[in-house]
XYZ file of C-alpha atoms in Angstrom:
259
model
C 17.821 -31.719 -60.411
C 18.951 -32.466 -57.077
C 17.913 -36.146 -55.370
C 14.708 -36.187 -53.441
C 15.605 -35.726 -49.793
C 13.389 -38.452 -49.016
C 15.528 -40.992 -50.842
C 18.351 -40.123 -48.227
C 16.388 -41.291 -45.515
C 15.842 -45.157 -46.456
C 12.682 -44.694 -48.751
C 12.851 -45.468 -52.148
C 9.023 -44.779 -53.550
C 5.679 -43.950 -52.536
C 3.378 -46.577 -53.228
C -0.551 -46.554 -53.707
C -3.037 -49.151 -54.882
C -6.748 -49.501 -55.934
C -9.257 -51.866 -57.618
C -9.435 -51.282 -61.189
C -12.718 -52.948 -62.665
C -13.093 -55.361 -59.852
C -10.669 -58.149 -61.276
C -7.616 -55.855 -61.393
C -5.271 -54.513 -58.947
C -3.791 -51.190 -59.788
C -0.589 -50.391 -58.406
C 1.434 -47.386 -58.739
C 5.199 -46.879 -57.597
C 6.436 -43.425 -57.808
C 10.326 -43.319 -57.223
C 11.915 -40.799 -55.275
C 14.622 -39.153 -57.416
C 18.112 -40.426 -56.138
C 20.514 -39.301 -58.829
C 19.406 -42.163 -60.962
C 16.213 -43.093 -63.092
C 17.293 -46.658 -63.799
C 16.069 -49.758 -61.956
C 15.644 -53.294 -62.262
C 11.960 -55.060 -63.040
C 11.315 -58.597 -62.923
C 9.344 -60.219 -65.512
C 6.166 -59.939 -64.097
C 6.703 -56.079 -63.377
C 7.490 -55.514 -67.054
C 4.445 -57.415 -68.256
C 2.122 -55.506 -65.477
C 3.604 -52.205 -66.657
C 4.498 -52.481 -70.369
C 8.023 -51.511 -69.531
C 10.709 -52.359 -71.847
C 14.240 -53.333 -71.177
C 16.928 -50.463 -71.259
C 19.768 -53.091 -71.508
C 21.110 -56.571 -70.892
C 18.929 -58.229 -68.395
C 20.390 -60.673 -65.723
C 19.374 -63.881 -63.967
C 18.719 -63.561 -60.189
C 17.237 -65.763 -57.367
C 14.108 -63.918 -57.782
C 14.065 -64.692 -61.718
C 15.221 -62.645 -64.737
C 15.682 -58.786 -63.667
C 16.037 -55.802 -66.736
C 17.015 -52.502 -66.516
C 14.147 -49.953 -67.073
C 14.109 -46.467 -67.431
C 11.097 -44.470 -65.445
C 10.390 -43.072 -62.127
C 6.993 -44.153 -61.916
C 5.517 -47.992 -62.656
C 2.076 -48.039 -63.300
C 0.916 -51.808 -63.026
C -2.558 -53.721 -63.576
C -1.940 -56.775 -61.681
C -4.488 -59.816 -62.381
C -6.098 -60.781 -59.171
C -7.362 -64.186 -60.171
C -10.508 -66.079 -59.147
C -11.816 -65.320 -55.583
C -10.065 -67.307 -52.508
C -12.072 -70.221 -51.376
C -11.383 -73.324 -48.892
C -12.360 -75.942 -52.006
C -9.850 -76.975 -54.550
C -10.255 -75.602 -57.922
C -10.858 -79.376 -59.552
C -11.748 -82.221 -58.350
C -9.984 -85.075 -56.673
C -8.576 -87.903 -59.957
C -10.580 -91.336 -58.678
C -7.393 -93.246 -59.174
C -6.020 -91.281 -56.380
C -8.896 -91.420 -53.876
C -8.113 -95.088 -52.321
C -4.827 -93.445 -51.494
C -5.847 -90.368 -50.132
C -8.250 -91.925 -47.882
C -5.912 -94.357 -46.242
C -3.496 -91.059 -45.722
C -6.462 -89.181 -44.420
C -7.381 -91.752 -42.073
C -3.489 -91.194 -40.483
C -3.576 -87.561 -40.366
C -7.125 -87.196 -39.098
C -6.132 -89.395 -36.212
C -3.441 -86.683 -35.226
C -4.417 -83.969 -32.247
C -3.283 -80.801 -31.798
C -0.397 -80.145 -28.643
C -2.392 -79.690 -25.372
C -0.781 -76.175 -24.975
C -1.807 -74.939 -28.662
C -4.983 -76.539 -28.157
C -5.434 -74.029 -24.933
C -4.058 -71.166 -26.305
C -0.558 -71.150 -25.530
C 2.689 -70.669 -27.394
C 4.089 -68.666 -30.713
C 1.339 -67.587 -33.137
C 3.966 -68.759 -36.243
C 4.181 -72.558 -35.239
C 0.653 -72.905 -33.962
C -0.536 -71.161 -37.101
C 1.103 -73.313 -39.381
C -0.170 -76.393 -37.343
C -3.877 -74.746 -37.395
C -3.640 -74.517 -41.175
C -2.307 -77.734 -41.313
C -5.097 -78.999 -39.613
C -7.630 -76.983 -41.600
C -6.217 -78.755 -44.751
C -7.116 -82.402 -43.231
C -10.389 -81.010 -42.988
C -10.892 -79.702 -46.507
C -9.581 -83.021 -47.966
C -11.894 -84.774 -45.878
C -15.028 -82.928 -47.202
C -13.694 -83.258 -50.808
C -13.419 -87.048 -50.369
C -16.968 -87.004 -48.986
C -15.959 -87.673 -45.540
C -18.126 -85.295 -43.710
C -17.904 -86.761 -40.509
C -14.459 -86.399 -40.252
C -14.429 -82.872 -41.837
C -16.791 -81.992 -38.792
C -14.660 -83.515 -36.254
C -11.381 -81.994 -37.239
C -13.244 -78.635 -37.719
C -14.477 -78.830 -34.216
C -11.339 -79.488 -32.576
C -9.524 -76.265 -34.610
C -12.304 -73.934 -33.979
C -11.946 -75.012 -29.951
C -8.299 -74.359 -30.231
C -8.874 -70.985 -32.268
C -11.390 -69.996 -29.727
C -9.214 -70.425 -26.709
C -6.617 -68.463 -28.721
C -8.846 -65.429 -29.439
C -10.445 -65.364 -25.904
C -9.416 -62.113 -24.340
C -8.958 -63.996 -21.382
C -6.649 -66.279 -22.454
C -4.197 -66.499 -19.460
C -1.040 -67.808 -21.265
C -0.522 -66.162 -24.739
C -3.624 -63.464 -25.372
C -3.894 -60.897 -27.949
C -3.336 -57.296 -26.958
C -4.808 -54.249 -29.037
C -2.066 -51.850 -29.817
C -3.469 -48.224 -29.382
C -0.781 -46.406 -31.114
C -1.058 -48.427 -34.393
C -4.274 -50.073 -34.322
C -3.207 -53.674 -34.372
C -3.412 -57.131 -32.605
C -0.040 -58.362 -31.217
C 0.467 -61.475 -29.271
C 1.791 -60.836 -25.713
C 4.313 -63.588 -26.451
C 4.926 -66.694 -24.569
C 8.269 -67.776 -22.731
C 7.749 -71.645 -23.224
C 9.249 -73.727 -20.420
C 9.626 -77.023 -22.353
C 9.470 -79.170 -18.857
C 6.217 -77.693 -17.895
C 4.755 -77.539 -21.472
C 3.761 -74.079 -20.587
C 4.365 -70.416 -20.674
C 6.784 -69.074 -17.998
C 4.570 -67.022 -15.703
C 7.431 -64.755 -14.981
C 7.778 -63.364 -18.345
C 4.793 -60.623 -18.653
C 4.993 -59.634 -22.310
C 8.124 -61.277 -24.194
C 7.110 -59.949 -27.626
C 7.267 -56.508 -26.131
C 10.538 -56.960 -24.955
C 12.626 -57.515 -27.785
C 12.119 -57.477 -31.852
C 13.271 -60.916 -32.411
C 10.700 -62.425 -30.129
C 7.871 -64.569 -31.974
C 9.606 -63.507 -35.277
C 9.046 -59.860 -34.280
C 5.528 -60.430 -33.561
C 5.287 -57.365 -31.339
C 6.759 -55.266 -33.660
C 4.558 -56.079 -36.613
C 6.806 -58.441 -38.664
C 5.246 -61.352 -40.407
C 1.654 -60.708 -39.344
C 0.306 -61.252 -42.848
C 1.075 -64.699 -42.823
C 1.161 -65.713 -39.158
C -2.278 -64.536 -38.706
C -3.395 -65.688 -42.429
C -2.750 -69.184 -41.066
C -5.362 -68.513 -38.307
C -7.709 -67.047 -40.964
C -7.683 -70.000 -43.310
C -7.942 -72.131 -40.714
C -11.249 -70.200 -39.062
C -12.620 -70.130 -42.848
C -12.417 -73.826 -42.800
C -13.517 -74.429 -39.511
C -16.508 -72.302 -39.882
C -17.700 -74.150 -43.008
C -17.620 -77.651 -41.433
C -18.420 -76.514 -37.603
C -21.044 -74.053 -36.317
C -19.213 -70.641 -35.428
C -21.218 -68.271 -33.901
C -21.256 -64.081 -34.023
C -18.614 -64.032 -31.317
C -16.343 -66.266 -33.289
C -16.795 -64.047 -36.198
C -15.902 -61.076 -34.623
C -12.885 -61.952 -33.243
C -11.892 -63.858 -36.682
C -12.593 -60.538 -38.252
C -10.346 -58.365 -35.694
C -7.627 -60.672 -36.269
C -7.891 -60.395 -39.829
C -8.121 -56.548 -39.919
C -4.673 -56.662 -38.301
C -3.229 -56.959 -41.882
C -6.186 -56.618 -44.449
C -9.724 -55.162 -45.023
C -12.334 -57.639 -44.920
C -14.964 -57.523 -47.958
C -18.280 -56.265 -46.284
């Protein structure tokens, strides 16, 4: 048989997915014929598909990989428990004094002024927001509700600044072509600690700006930091309907939220 013409254009497979019984993800890879039906599968792929090794396995940076024969992989992937902002287990009583001391130091930190007002990049700001959210979550787990509320309130104020449609420095833009949200970007001036006014939309001018945000690179975890921070902030501070709508708008860029 002749190779599938799609394989010559850089594509390798059609991918489809669905929920199977609510607790499993059903993922199917239908590989295009490129002259060979042998591919390497990692251990988890083999466990999820029931594929058998067709030859010697090799060790790779991603784990053990084995050659398998088949143009279609039908995987049933366990989804695990639903995500939550609380830890799945309690804190060891012996560790509580040390954690309280560390919490006091971490909670005393503040966000940089530019991140607090909605200026900068989505990657490093998002990482810092997620870290502050973790501080609030740890405080709550230790029974320190006042610290959890204070950190969450500061975090919520920063998130509101970032998602304000009138954000003057680094607003999110709606992409009518692809239906997602991209950050306009920020050409940061270290001396002024602000975005340079001359750069109108850095993220649209080059695919390397902000790790490719304007070209949809890495949105799932840049914005995932924001989503986690919002979930924690709204657990311990008061979020309104506008907050919810804006947080969900950002999440819908990379995932379909549950109803």
